[in-house]
JSON list of C-alpha atoms and ligand atoms in Angstrom, two decimals:
[
{"chain": "A", "resi": 1, "resn": "UNK", "atom": "CA", "xyz": [116.83, 97.79, 84.93]},
{"chain": "A", "resi": 2, "resn": "UNK", "atom": "CA", "xyz": [113.86, 97.51, 87.23]},
{"chain": "A", "resi": 3, "resn": "UNK", "atom": "CA", "xyz": [113.44, 98.81, 90.79]},
{"chain": "A", "resi": 4, "resn": "UNK", "atom": "CA", "xyz": [110.83, 97.03, 92.90]},
{"chain": "A", "resi": 5, "resn": "UNK", "atom": "CA", "xyz": [109.47, 96.86, 96.42]},
{"chain": "A", "resi": 6, "resn": "UNK", "atom": "CA", "xyz": [108.48, 93.53, 97.96]},
{"chain": "A", "resi": 7, "resn": "UNK", "atom": "CA", "xyz": [105.66, 94.36, 100.34]},
{"chain": "A", "resi": 8, "resn": "UNK", "atom": "CA", "xyz": [104.06, 91.93, 102.76]},
{"chain": "A", "resi": 9, "resn": "UNK", "atom": "CA", "xyz": [103.82, 90.79, 106.37]},
{"chain": "A", "resi": 10, "resn": "UNK", "atom": "CA", "xyz": [106.68, 88.97, 108.12]},
{"chain": "A", "resi": 11, "resn": "UNK", "atom": "CA", "xyz": [106.93, 85.46, 106.69]},
{"chain": "A", "resi": 12, "resn": "UNK", "atom": "CA", "xyz": [105.31, 86.34, 103.37]},
{"chain": "A", "resi": 13, "resn": "UNK", "atom": "CA", "xyz": [108.45, 85.22, 101.54]},
{"chain": "A", "resi": 14, "resn": "UNK", "atom": "CA", "xyz": [109.99, 88.59, 100.66]},
{"chain": "A", "resi": 15, "resn": "UNK", "atom": "CA", "xyz": [113.54, 87.53, 101.50]},
{"chain": "A", "resi": 16, "resn": "UNK", "atom": "CA", "xyz": [113.23, 84.21, 99.66]},
{"chain": "A", "resi": 17, "resn": "UNK", "atom": "CA", "xyz": [111.96, 85.88, 96.48]},
{"chain": "A", "resi": 18, "resn": "UNK", "atom": "CA", "xyz": [114.57, 88.63, 96.75]},
{"chain": "A", "resi": 19, "resn": "UNK", "atom": "CA", "xyz": [117.36, 86.04, 96.89]},
{"chain": "A", "resi": 20, "resn": "UNK", "atom": "CA", "xyz": [116.07, 84.41, 93.70]},
{"chain": "A", "resi": 21, "resn": "UNK", "atom": "CA", "xyz": [115.94, 87.76, 91.90]},
{"chain": "A", "resi": 22, "resn": "UNK", "atom": "CA", "xyz": [119.50, 88.53, 92.96]},
{"chain": "A", "resi": 23, "resn": "UNK", "atom": "CA", "xyz": [120.67, 85.22, 91.53]},
{"chain": "A", "resi": 24, "resn": "UNK", "atom": "CA", "xyz": [118.62, 85.20, 88.36]},
{"chain": "A", "resi": 25, "resn": "UNK", "atom": "CA", "xyz": [118.55, 88.88, 87.42]},
{"chain": "A", "resi": 26, "resn": "UNK", "atom": "CA", "xyz": [121.63, 90.38, 88.97]},
{"chain": "A", "resi": 27, "resn": "UNK", "atom": "CA", "xyz": [119.46, 92.69, 91.05]},
{"chain": "A", "resi": 28, "resn": "UNK", "atom": "CA", "xyz": [120.65, 94.24, 94.33]},
{"chain": "A", "resi": 29, "resn": "UNK", "atom": "CA", "xyz": [118.71, 93.27, 97.48]},
{"chain": "A", "resi": 30, "resn": "UNK", "atom": "CA", "xyz": [118.33, 96.02, 100.06]},
{"chain": "A", "resi": 31, "resn": "UNK", "atom": "CA", "xyz": [116.89, 94.52, 103.24]},
{"chain": "A", "resi": 32, "resn": "UNK", "atom": "CA", "xyz": [116.71, 96.96, 106.14]},
{"chain": "A", "resi": 33, "resn": "UNK", "atom": "CA", "xyz": [116.13, 93.99, 108.49]},
{"chain": "A", "resi": 34, "resn": "UNK", "atom": "CA", "xyz": [119.44, 92.43, 107.36]},
{"chain": "A", "resi": 35, "resn": "UNK", "atom": "CA", "xyz": [121.22, 95.79, 107.70]},
{"chain": "A", "resi": 36, "resn": "UNK", "atom": "CA", "xyz": [119.88, 96.24, 111.23]},
{"chain": "A", "resi": 37, "resn": "UNK", "atom": "CA", "xyz": [120.88, 92.69, 112.22]},
{"chain": "A", "resi": 38, "resn": "UNK", "atom": "CA", "xyz": [124.35, 93.33, 110.81]},
{"chain": "A", "resi": 39, "resn": "UNK", "atom": "CA", "xyz": [124.61, 96.52, 112.86]},
{"chain": "A", "resi": 40, "resn": "UNK", "atom": "CA", "xyz": [123.60, 94.52, 115.92]},
{"chain": "A", "resi": 41, "resn": "UNK", "atom": "CA", "xyz": [126.13, 91.78, 115.46]},
{"chain": "A", "resi": 42, "resn": "UNK", "atom": "CA", "xyz": [128.96, 94.19, 114.70]},
{"chain": "A", "resi": 43, "resn": "UNK", "atom": "CA", "xyz": [128.10, 95.97, 117.95]},
{"chain": "A", "resi": 44, "resn": "UNK", "atom": "CA", "xyz": [127.71, 99.52, 116.59]},
{"chain": "A", "resi": 45, "resn": "UNK", "atom": "CA", "xyz": [125.98, 102.12, 118.79]},
{"chain": "A", "resi": 46, "resn": "UNK", "atom": "CA", "xyz": [122.98, 102.08, 116.50]},
{"chain": "A", "resi": 47, "resn": "UNK", "atom": "CA", "xyz": [122.89, 98.28, 116.59]},
{"chain": "A", "resi": 48, "resn": "UNK", "atom": "CA", "xyz": [122.79, 98.27, 120.38]},
{"chain": "A", "resi": 49, "resn": "UNK", "atom": "CA", "xyz": [120.09, 100.91, 120.44]},
{"chain": "A", "resi": 50, "resn": "UNK", "atom": "CA", "xyz": [117.73, 99.05, 118.11]},
{"chain": "A", "resi": 51, "resn": "UNK", "atom": "CA", "xyz": [118.30, 95.48, 119.39]},
{"chain": "A", "resi": 52, "resn": "UNK", "atom": "CA", "xyz": [115.61, 95.67, 122.04]},
{"chain": "A", "resi": 53, "resn": "UNK", "atom": "CA", "xyz": [113.07, 97.35, 119.76]},
{"chain": "A", "resi": 54, "resn": "UNK", "atom": "CA", "xyz": [113.58, 94.62, 117.18]},
{"chain": "A", "resi": 55, "resn": "UNK", "atom": "CA", "xyz": [113.32, 91.74, 119.64]},
{"chain": "A", "resi": 56, "resn": "UNK", "atom": "CA", "xyz": [109.99, 93.16, 120.82]},
{"chain": "A", "resi": 57, "resn": "UNK", "atom": "CA", "xyz": [108.79, 93.15, 117.21]},
{"chain": "A", "resi": 58, "resn": "UNK", "atom": "CA", "xyz": [108.35, 96.91, 116.99]},
{"chain": "A", "resi": 59, "resn": "UNK", "atom": "CA", "xyz": [109.55, 99.14, 114.18]},
{"chain": "A", "resi": 60, "resn": "UNK", "atom": "CA", "xyz": [112.76, 101.11, 114.57]},
{"chain": "A", "resi": 61, "resn": "UNK", "atom": "CA", "xyz": [112.59, 104.82, 113.77]},
{"chain": "A", "resi": 62, "resn": "UNK", "atom": "CA", "xyz": [112.09, 106.09, 110.23]},
{"chain": "A", "resi": 63, "resn": "UNK", "atom": "CA", "xyz": [115.21, 108.21, 110.60]},
{"chain": "A", "resi": 64, "resn": "UNK", "atom": "CA", "xyz": [117.45, 105.19, 111.19]},
{"chain": "A", "resi": 65, "resn": "UNK", "atom": "CA", "xyz": [116.16, 103.03, 108.33]},
{"chain": "A", "resi": 66, "resn": "UNK", "atom": "CA", "xyz": [116.00, 105.91, 105.85]},
{"chain": "A", "resi": 67, "resn": "UNK", "atom": "CA", "xyz": [119.63, 106.66, 106.75]},
{"chain": "A", "resi": 68, "resn": "UNK", "atom": "CA", "xyz": [120.61, 103.03, 106.10]},
{"chain": "A", "resi": 69, "resn": "UNK", "atom": "CA", "xyz": [118.91, 102.98, 102.70]},
{"chain": "A", "resi": 70, "resn": "UNK", "atom": "CA", "xyz": [120.39, 106.33, 101.73]},
{"chain": "A", "resi": 71, "resn": "UNK", "atom": "CA", "xyz": [123.90, 104.97, 102.36]},
{"chain": "A", "resi": 72, "resn": "UNK", "atom": "CA", "xyz": [123.25, 102.05, 99.99]},
{"chain": "A", "resi": 73, "resn": "UNK", "atom": "CA", "xyz": [121.60, 103.96, 97.19]},
{"chain": "A", "resi": 74, "resn": "UNK", "atom": "CA", "xyz": [124.84, 104.93, 95.54]},
{"chain": "A", "resi": 75, "resn": "UNK", "atom": "CA", "xyz": [126.72, 103.66, 92.55]},
{"chain": "A", "resi": 76, "resn": "UNK", "atom": "CA", "xyz": [125.67, 101.03, 90.08]},
{"chain": "A", "resi": 77, "resn": "UNK", "atom": "CA", "xyz": [122.56, 99.04, 90.89]},
{"chain": "A", "resi": 78, "resn": "UNK", "atom": "CA", "xyz": [123.19, 96.37, 88.22]},
{"chain": "A", "resi": 79, "resn": "UNK", "atom": "CA", "xyz": [119.79, 94.87, 87.35]},
{"chain": "A", "resi": 80, "resn": "UNK", "atom": "CA", "xyz": [117.95, 97.22, 89.70]},
{"chain": "A", "resi": 81, "resn": "UNK", "atom": "CA", "xyz": [117.11, 97.42, 93.39]},
{"chain": "A", "resi": 82, "resn": "UNK", "atom": "CA", "xyz": [114.83, 95.12, 95.36]},
{"chain": "A", "resi": 83, "resn": "UNK", "atom": "CA", "xyz": [113.57, 96.88, 98.46]},
{"chain": "A", "resi": 84, "resn": "UNK", "atom": "CA", "xyz": [112.85, 94.09, 100.96]},
{"chain": "A", "resi": 85, "resn": "UNK", "atom": "CA", "xyz": [111.20, 95.17, 104.21]},
{"chain": "A", "resi": 86, "resn": "UNK", "atom": "CA", "xyz": [111.47, 98.84, 103.28]},
{"chain": "A", "resi": 87, "resn": "UNK", "atom": "CA", "xyz": [109.49, 101.08, 103.20]},
{"chain": "A", "resi": 88, "resn": "UNK", "atom": "CA", "xyz": [107.34, 100.06, 106.17]},
{"chain": "A", "resi": 89, "resn": "UNK", "atom": "CA", "xyz": [105.66, 103.42, 106.90]},
{"chain": "A", "resi": 90, "resn": "UNK", "atom": "CA", "xyz": [104.25, 106.27, 104.81]},
{"chain": "A", "resi": 91, "resn": "UNK", "atom": "CA", "xyz": [107.14, 108.65, 105.69]},
{"chain": "A", "resi": 92, "resn": "UNK", "atom": "CA", "xyz": [109.59, 105.94, 104.56]},
{"chain": "A", "resi": 93, "resn": "UNK", "atom": "CA", "xyz": [107.69, 105.61, 101.27]},
{"chain": "A", "resi": 94, "resn": "UNK", "atom": "CA", "xyz": [107.90, 109.37, 100.72]},
{"chain": "A", "resi": 95, "resn": "UNK", "atom": "CA", "xyz": [111.60, 109.33, 101.53]},
{"chain": "A", "resi": 96, "resn": "UNK", "atom": "CA", "xyz": [112.25, 106.49, 99.08]},
{"chain": "A", "resi": 97, "resn": "UNK", "atom": "CA", "xyz": [110.47, 108.39, 96.32]},
{"chain": "A", "resi": 98, "resn": "UNK", "atom": "CA", "xyz": [112.68, 111.41, 96.97]},
{"chain": "A", "resi": 99, "resn": "UNK", "atom": "CA", "xyz": [115.90, 109.37, 97.10]},
{"chain": "A", "resi": 100, "resn": "UNK", "atom": "CA", "xyz": [115.16, 107.62, 93.82]},
{"chain": "A", "resi": 101, "resn": "UNK", "atom": "CA", "xyz": [114.19, 110.88, 92.13]},
{"chain": "A", "resi": 102, "resn": "UNK", "atom": "CA", "xyz": [117.49, 112.39, 93.25]},
{"chain": "A", "resi": 103, "resn": "UNK", "atom": "CA", "xyz": [119.29, 109.55, 91.46]},
{"chain": "A", "resi": 104, "resn": "UNK", "atom": "CA", "xyz": [117.20, 110.05, 88.34]},
{"chain": "A", "resi": 105, "resn": "UNK", "atom": "CA", "xyz": [115.48, 106.71, 88.95]},
{"chain": "A", "resi": 106, "resn": "UNK", "atom": "CA", "xyz": [111.98, 105.56, 89.64]},
{"chain": "A", "resi": 107, "resn": "UNK", "atom": "CA", "xyz": [110.08, 102.72, 91.18]},
{"chain": "A", "resi": 108, "resn": "UNK", "atom": "CA", "xyz": [108.75, 100.27, 88.58]},
{"chain": "A", "resi": 109, "resn": "UNK", "atom": "CA", "xyz": [106.53, 98.02, 90.66]},
{"chain": "A", "resi": 110, "resn": "UNK", "atom": "CA", "xyz": [105.39, 97.30, 94.17]},
{"chain": "A", "resi": 111, "resn": "UNK", "atom": "CA", "xyz": [104.70, 93.61, 94.61]},
{"chain": "A", "resi": 112, "resn": "UNK", "atom": "CA", "xyz": [102.31, 92.87, 97.44]},
{"chain": "A", "resi": 113, "resn": "UNK", "atom": "CA", "xyz": [102.71, 89.29, 98.69]},
{"chain": "A", "resi": 114, "resn": "UNK", "atom": "CA", "xyz": [99.43, 88.06, 100.17]},
{"chain": "A", "resi": 115, "resn": "UNK", "atom": "CA", "xyz": [99.51, 85.36, 102.85]},
{"chain": "A", "resi": 116, "resn": "UNK", "atom": "CA", "xyz": [97.01, 84.71, 105.61]},
{"chain": "A", "resi": 117, "resn": "UNK", "atom": "CA", "xyz": [98.01, 85.05, 109.25]},
{"chain": "A", "resi": 118, "resn": "UNK", "atom": "CA", "xyz": [97.76, 81.34, 110.15]},
{"chain": "A", "resi": 119, "resn": "UNK", "atom": "CA", "xyz": [100.31, 80.48, 107.47]},
{"chain": "A", "resi": 120, "resn": "UNK", "atom": "CA", "xyz": [102.62, 83.23, 108.70]},
{"chain": "A", "resi": 121, "resn": "UNK", "atom": "CA", "xyz": [102.76, 81.82, 112.22]},
{"chain": "A", "resi": 122, "resn": "UNK", "atom": "CA", "xyz": [103.66, 78.37, 110.89]},
{"chain": "A", "resi": 123, "resn": "UNK", "atom": "CA", "xyz": [106.29, 79.79, 108.54]},
{"chain": "A", "resi": 124, "resn": "UNK", "atom": "CA", "xyz": [107.95, 82.08, 111.05]},
{"chain": "A", "resi": 125, "resn": "UNK", "atom": "CA", "xyz": [108.11, 79.73, 114.00]},
{"chain": "A", "resi": 126, "resn": "UNK", "atom": "CA", "xyz": [109.80, 77.00, 111.92]},
{"chain": "A", "resi": 127, "resn": "UNK", "atom": "CA", "xyz": [112.23, 79.29, 110.13]},
{"chain": "A", "resi": 128, "resn": "UNK", "atom": "CA", "xyz": [116.03, 79.17, 110.34]},
{"chain": "A", "resi": 129, "resn": "UNK", "atom": "CA", "xyz": [118.77, 80.50, 108.06]},
{"chain": "A", "resi": 130, "resn": "UNK", "atom": "CA", "xyz": [122.39, 79.88, 107.22]},
{"chain": "A", "resi": 131, "resn": "UNK", "atom": "CA", "xyz": [124.55, 82.51, 108.89]},
{"chain": "A", "resi": 132, "resn": "UNK", "atom": "CA", "xyz": [127.15, 82.13, 106.16]},
{"chain": "A", "resi": 133, "resn": "UNK", "atom": "CA", "xyz": [125.25, 82.23, 102.84]},
{"chain": "A", "resi": 134, "resn": "UNK", "atom": "CA", "xyz": [121.78, 83.37, 103.96]},
{"chain": "A", "resi": 135, "resn": "UNK", "atom": "CA", "xyz": [119.84, 80.35, 102.62]},
{"chain": "A", "resi": 136, "resn": "UNK", "atom": "CA", "xyz": [116.44, 80.12, 104.33]},
{"chain": "A", "resi": 137, "resn": "UNK", "atom": "CA", "xyz": [115.11, 76.80, 105.73]},
{"chain": "A", "resi": 138, "resn": "UNK", "atom": "CA", "xyz": [112.04, 75.56, 107.57]},
{"chain": "A", "resi": 139, "resn": "UNK", "atom": "CA", "xyz": [111.75, 72.70, 110.09]},
{"chain": "A", "resi": 140, "resn": "UNK", "atom": "CA", "xyz": [108.82, 71.08, 108.28]},
{"chain": "A", "resi": 141, "resn": "UNK", "atom": "CA", "xyz": [108.67, 72.41, 104.74]},
{"chain": "A", "resi": 142, "resn": "UNK", "atom": "CA", "xyz": [112.34, 72.84, 103.87]},
{"chain": "A", "resi": 143, "resn": "UNK", "atom": "CA", "xyz": [114.73, 71.08, 106.25]},
{"chain": "A", "resi": 144, "resn": "UNK", "atom": "CA", "xyz": [118.43, 70.73, 105.44]},
{"chain": "A", "resi": 145, "resn": "UNK", "atom": "CA", "xyz": [119.35, 67.41, 103.79]},
{"chain": "A", "resi": 146, "resn": "UNK", "atom": "CA", "xyz": [121.88, 66.71, 106.56]},
{"chain": "A", "resi": 147, "resn": "UNK", "atom": "CA", "xyz": [120.88, 67.94, 109.98]},
{"chain": "A", "resi": 148, "resn": "UNK", "atom": "CA", "xyz": [122.92, 70.93, 111.10]},
{"chain": "A", "resi": 149, "resn": "UNK", "atom": "CA", "xyz": [124.56, 71.51, 107.70]},
{"chain": "A", "resi": 150, "resn": "UNK", "atom": "CA", "xyz": [123.62, 74.07, 105.07]},
{"chain": "A", "resi": 151, "resn": "UNK", "atom": "CA", "xyz": [122.77, 72.39, 101.72]},
{"chain": "A", "resi": 152, "resn": "UNK", "atom": "CA", "xyz": [124.15, 75.30, 99.74]},
{"chain": "A", "resi": 153, "resn": "UNK", "atom": "CA", "xyz": [127.49, 76.12, 101.35]},
{"chain": "A", "resi": 154, "resn": "UNK", "atom": "CA", "xyz": [128.10, 73.36, 103.92]},
{"chain": "A", "resi": 155, "resn": "UNK", "atom": "CA", "xyz": [128.27, 75.76, 106.86]},
{"chain": "A", "resi": 156, "resn": "UNK", "atom": "CA", "xyz": [127.17, 74.56, 110.32]},
{"chain": "A", "resi": 157, "resn": "UNK", "atom": "CA", "xyz": [126.24, 78.10, 111.35]},
{"chain": "A", "resi": 158, "resn": "UNK", "atom": "CA", "xyz": [122.46, 77.70, 111.22]},
{"chain": "A", "resi": 159, "resn": "UNK", "atom": "CA", "xyz": [120.58, 80.40, 113.10]},
{"chain": "A", "resi": 160, "resn": "UNK", "atom": "CA", "xyz": [117.12, 81.28, 114.35]},
{"chain": "A", "resi": 161, "resn": "UNK", "atom": "CA", "xyz": [116.17, 84.93, 114.66]},
{"chain": "A", "resi": 162, "resn": "UNK", "atom": "CA", "xyz": [115.50, 86.25, 118.15]},
{"chain": "A", "resi": 163, "resn": "UNK", "atom": "CA", "xyz": [112.22, 87.77, 116.94]},
{"chain": "A", "resi": 164, "resn": "UNK", "atom": "CA", "xyz": [110.96, 84.61, 115.19]},
{"chain": "A", "resi": 165, "resn": "UNK", "atom": "CA", "xyz": [108.79, 83.52, 118.12]},
{"chain": "A", "resi": 166, "resn": "UNK", "atom": "CA", "xyz": [105.02, 83.67, 118.62]},
{"chain": "A", "resi": 167, "resn": "UNK", "atom": "CA", "xyz": [105.06, 86.72, 120.95]},
{"chain": "A", "resi": 168, "resn": "UNK", "atom": "CA", "xyz": [107.26, 88.95, 118.79]},
{"chain": "A", "resi": 169, "resn": "UNK", "atom": "CA", "xyz": [105.41, 87.83, 115.69]},
{"chain": "A", "resi": 170, "resn": "UNK", "atom": "CA", "xyz": [102.12, 89.02, 117.17]},
{"chain": "A", "resi": 171, "resn": "UNK", "atom": "CA", "xyz": [103.62, 92.47, 117.62]},
{"chain": "A", "resi": 172, "resn": "UNK", "atom": "CA", "xyz": [105.25, 92.42, 114.17]},
{"chain": "A", "resi": 173, "resn": "UNK", "atom": "CA", "xyz": [101.88, 91.62, 112.58]},
{"chain": "A", "resi": 174, "resn": "UNK", "atom": "CA", "xyz": [100.25, 94.43, 114.53]},
{"chain": "A", "resi": 175, "resn": "UNK", "atom": "CA", "xyz": [102.90, 96.85, 113.28]},
{"chain": "A", "resi": 176, "resn": "UNK", "atom": "CA", "xyz": [102.36, 95.58, 109.75]},
{"chain": "A", "resi": 177, "resn": "UNK", "atom": "CA", "xyz": [98.61, 96.14, 109.76]},
{"chain": "A", "resi": 178, "resn": "UNK", "atom": "CA", "xyz": [98.81, 99.51, 111.51]},
{"chain": "A", "resi": 179, "resn": "UNK", "atom": "CA", "xyz": [101.80, 101.15, 109.84]},
{"chain": "A", "resi": 180, "resn": "UNK", "atom": "CA", "xyz": [102.77, 99.20, 106.71]},
{"chain": "A", "resi": 181, "resn": "UNK", "atom": "CA", "xyz": [99.47, 98.09, 105.15]},
{"chain": "A", "resi": 182, "resn": "UNK", "atom": "CA", "xyz": [98.49, 101.73, 104.37]},
{"chain": "A", "resi": 183, "resn": "UNK", "atom": "CA", "xyz": [101.27, 101.56, 101.76]},
{"chain": "A", "resi": 184, "resn": "UNK", "atom": "CA", "xyz": [99.04, 99.24, 99.72]},
{"chain": "A", "resi": 185, "resn": "UNK", "atom": "CA", "xyz": [96.63, 102.15, 99.16]},
{"chain": "A", "resi": 186, "resn": "UNK", "atom": "CA", "xyz": [99.48, 104.59, 98.68]},
{"chain": "A", "resi": 187, "resn": "UNK", "atom": "CA", "xyz": [101.05, 102.60, 95.84]},
{"chain": "A", "resi": 188, "resn": "UNK", "atom": "CA", "xyz": [97.68, 101.59, 94.38]},
{"chain": "A", "resi": 189, "resn": "UNK", "atom": "CA", "xyz": [96.92, 105.29, 93.98]},
{"chain": "A", "resi": 190, "resn": "UNK", "atom": "CA", "xyz": [100.23, 105.77, 92.17]},
{"chain": "A", "resi": 191, "resn": "UNK", "atom": "CA", "xyz": [99.39, 102.90, 89.81]},
{"chain": "A", "resi": 192, "resn": "UNK", "atom": "CA", "xyz": [102.41, 100.89, 90.98]},
{"chain": "A", "resi": 193, "resn": "UNK", "atom": "CA", "xyz": [100.72, 98.09, 92.91]},
{"chain": "A", "resi": 194, "resn": "UNK", "atom": "CA", "xyz": [100.65, 94.42, 91.85]},
{"chain": "A", "resi": 195, "resn": "UNK", "atom": "CA", "xyz": [99.57, 91.52, 94.04]},
{"chain": "A", "resi": 196, "resn": "UNK", "atom": "CA", "xyz": [100.72, 87.90, 94.08]},
{"chain": "A", "resi": 197, "resn": "UNK", "atom": "CA", "xyz": [99.46, 84.89, 96.00]},
{"chain": "A", "resi": 198, "resn": "UNK", "atom": "CA", "xyz": [102.25, 84.34, 98.51]},
{"chain": "A", "resi": 199, "resn": "UNK", "atom": "CA", "xyz": [100.81, 81.01, 99.68]},
{"chain": "A", "resi": 200, "resn": "UNK", "atom": "CA", "xyz": [102.02, 79.10, 96.64]},
{"chain": "A", "resi": 201, "resn": "UNK", "atom": "CA", "xyz": [105.23, 77.12, 96.19]},
{"chain": "A", "resi": 202, "resn": "UNK", "atom": "CA", "xyz": [108.40, 79.24, 96.02]},
{"chain": "A", "resi": 203, "resn": "UNK", "atom": "CA", "xyz": [108.78, 78.70, 92.25]},
{"chain": "A", "resi": 204, "resn": "UNK", "atom": "CA", "xyz": [105.10, 79.45, 91.55]},
{"chain": "A", "resi": 205, "resn": "UNK", "atom": "CA", "xyz": [105.37, 82.76, 93.41]},
{"chain": "A", "resi": 206, "resn": "UNK", "atom": "CA", "xyz": [108.63, 83.49, 91.57]},
{"chain": "A", "resi": 207, "resn": "UNK", "atom": "CA", "xyz": [106.78, 82.94, 88.27]},
{"chain": "A", "resi": 208, "resn": "UNK", "atom": "CA", "xyz": [104.14, 85.49, 89.22]},
{"chain": "A", "resi": 209, "resn": "UNK", "atom": "CA", "xyz": [106.80, 87.99, 90.27]},
{"chain": "A", "resi": 210, "resn": "UNK", "atom": "CA", "xyz": [108.71, 87.44, 87.01]},
{"chain": "A", "resi": 211, "resn": "UNK", "atom": "CA", "xyz": [105.57, 88.13, 84.98]},
{"chain": "A", "resi": 212, "resn": "UNK", "atom": "CA", "xyz": [105.18, 91.47, 86.75]},
{"chain": "A", "resi": 213, "resn": "UNK", "atom": "CA", "xyz": [108.81, 92.41, 86.21]},
{"chain": "A", "resi": 214, "resn": "UNK", "atom": "CA", "xyz": [108.76, 91.45, 82.55]},
{"chain": "A", "resi": 215, "resn": "UNK", "atom": "CA", "xyz": [105.60, 93.21, 81.54]},
{"chain": "A", "resi": 216, "resn": "UNK", "atom": "CA", "xyz": [105.93, 95.93, 79.00]},
{"chain": "A", "resi": 217, "resn": "UNK", "atom": "CA", "xyz": [105.95, 99.34, 80.63]},
{"chain": "A", "resi": 218, "resn": "UNK", "atom": "CA", "xyz": [105.94, 101.24, 77.37]},
{"chain": "B", "resi": 1, "resn": "AMP", "atom": "P1", "xyz": [112.72, 91.99, 108.81]},
{"chain": "B", "resi": 1, "resn": "AMP", "atom": "O1", "xyz": [114.00, 91.25, 108.70]},
{"chain": "B", "resi": 1, "resn": "AMP", "atom": "O2", "xyz": [112.36, 92.74, 107.57]},
{"chain": "B", "resi": 1, "resn": "AMP", "atom": "O3", "xyz": [111.58, 91.10, 109.28]},
{"chain": "B", "resi": 1, "resn": "AMP", "atom": "O4", "xyz": [112.91, 93.09, 109.95]},
{"chain": "B", "resi": 1, "resn": "AMP", "atom": "C1", "xyz": [113.21, 92.72, 111.28]},
{"chain": "B", "resi": 1, "resn": "AMP", "atom": "C2", "xyz": [112.95, 93.88, 112.23]},
{"chain": "B", "resi": 1, "resn": "AMP", "atom": "O5", "xyz": [113.82, 94.98, 111.88]},
{"chain": "B", "resi": 1, "resn": "AMP", "atom": "C3", "xyz": [111.55, 94.47, 112.20]},
{"chain": "B", "resi": 1, "resn": "AMP", "atom": "O6", "xyz": [110.63, 93.76, 113.01]},
{"chain": "B", "resi": 1, "resn": "AMP", "atom": "C4", "xyz": [111.81, 95.89, 112.72]},
{"chain": "B", "resi": 1, "resn": "AMP", "atom": "O7", "xyz": [112.04, 95.89, 114.11]},
{"chain": "B", "resi": 1, "resn": "AMP", "atom": "C5", "xyz": [113.15, 96.22, 112.05]},
{"chain": "B", "resi": 1, "resn": "AMP", "atom": "N1", "xyz": [112.96, 96.82, 110.70]},
{"chain": "B", "resi": 1, "resn": "AMP", "atom": "C6", "xyz": [113.35, 96.30, 109.50]},
{"chain": "B", "resi": 1, "resn": "AMP", "atom": "N2", "xyz": [113.04, 97.11, 108.49]},
{"chain": "B", "resi": 1, "resn": "AMP", "atom": "C7", "xyz": [112.41, 98.18, 109.03]},
{"chain": "B", "resi": 1, "resn": "AMP", "atom": "C8", "xyz": [111.83, 99.37, 108.49]},
{"chain": "B", "resi": 1, "resn": "AMP", "atom": "N3", "xyz": [111.82, 99.60, 107.16]},
{"chain": "B", "resi": 1, "resn": "AMP", "atom": "N4", "xyz": [111.29, 100.25, 109.36]},
{"chain": "B", "resi": 1, "resn": "AMP", "atom": "C9", "xyz": [111.29, 100.04, 110.69]},
{"chain": "B", "resi": 1, "resn": "AMP", "atom": "N5", "xyz": [111.80, 98.93, 111.26]},
{"chain": "B", "resi": 1, "resn": "AMP", "atom": "C10", "xyz": [112.37, 98.01, 110.45]}
]
């Protein structure tokens, strides 16, 4: 069992790689972004409170996301946890360390996905997903075979995120560089950091991630 963090700016491919790991390795994906969007669509108080913050591309409070992760870190984690979009600040990283220690577990690797900003804009502004199965598509690089229909599950519920536009993305990148990128140094110092080239094809990136997960940790 391996617990990993996928770290990288919006559009780096964290969600796409996480989905592959869930399928191929029976790991459990914990995406705070997905949890927050779920809270929004189910109309909970917390969901309503964070909707505006998210659409502006800002980070929601540490307290809220740490609470969401804490709720999910119970029971059997099968092949291990993939933290996708969490932690995004130093206090969140500290909290994750404490939560894992409490469960008698540890973090095995932090995979930094490197992608330059120009590629991120192109990826994010063309992105859409299936509301039913979560498959991720792109207008240019990965369109559905039949327009308006998900290739995987046949659903017609294809969605674009409210924050996947150029303005919100600018703010999301700013938040990433200011608050999240310090985690690269934090995990480097702990000896947990590994970097992959996130610009490659999905399967090439997956190969690099697999090599990190499979390395002998003694
Ligand atoms: P994501 O789906 O990971 O791109 O997250 C979408 C949005 O949810 C972000 O732009 C933030 O507003 C919020 N969010 C997700 N995860 C976190 C986190 N760990 N800390 C703070 N805000 C978060």
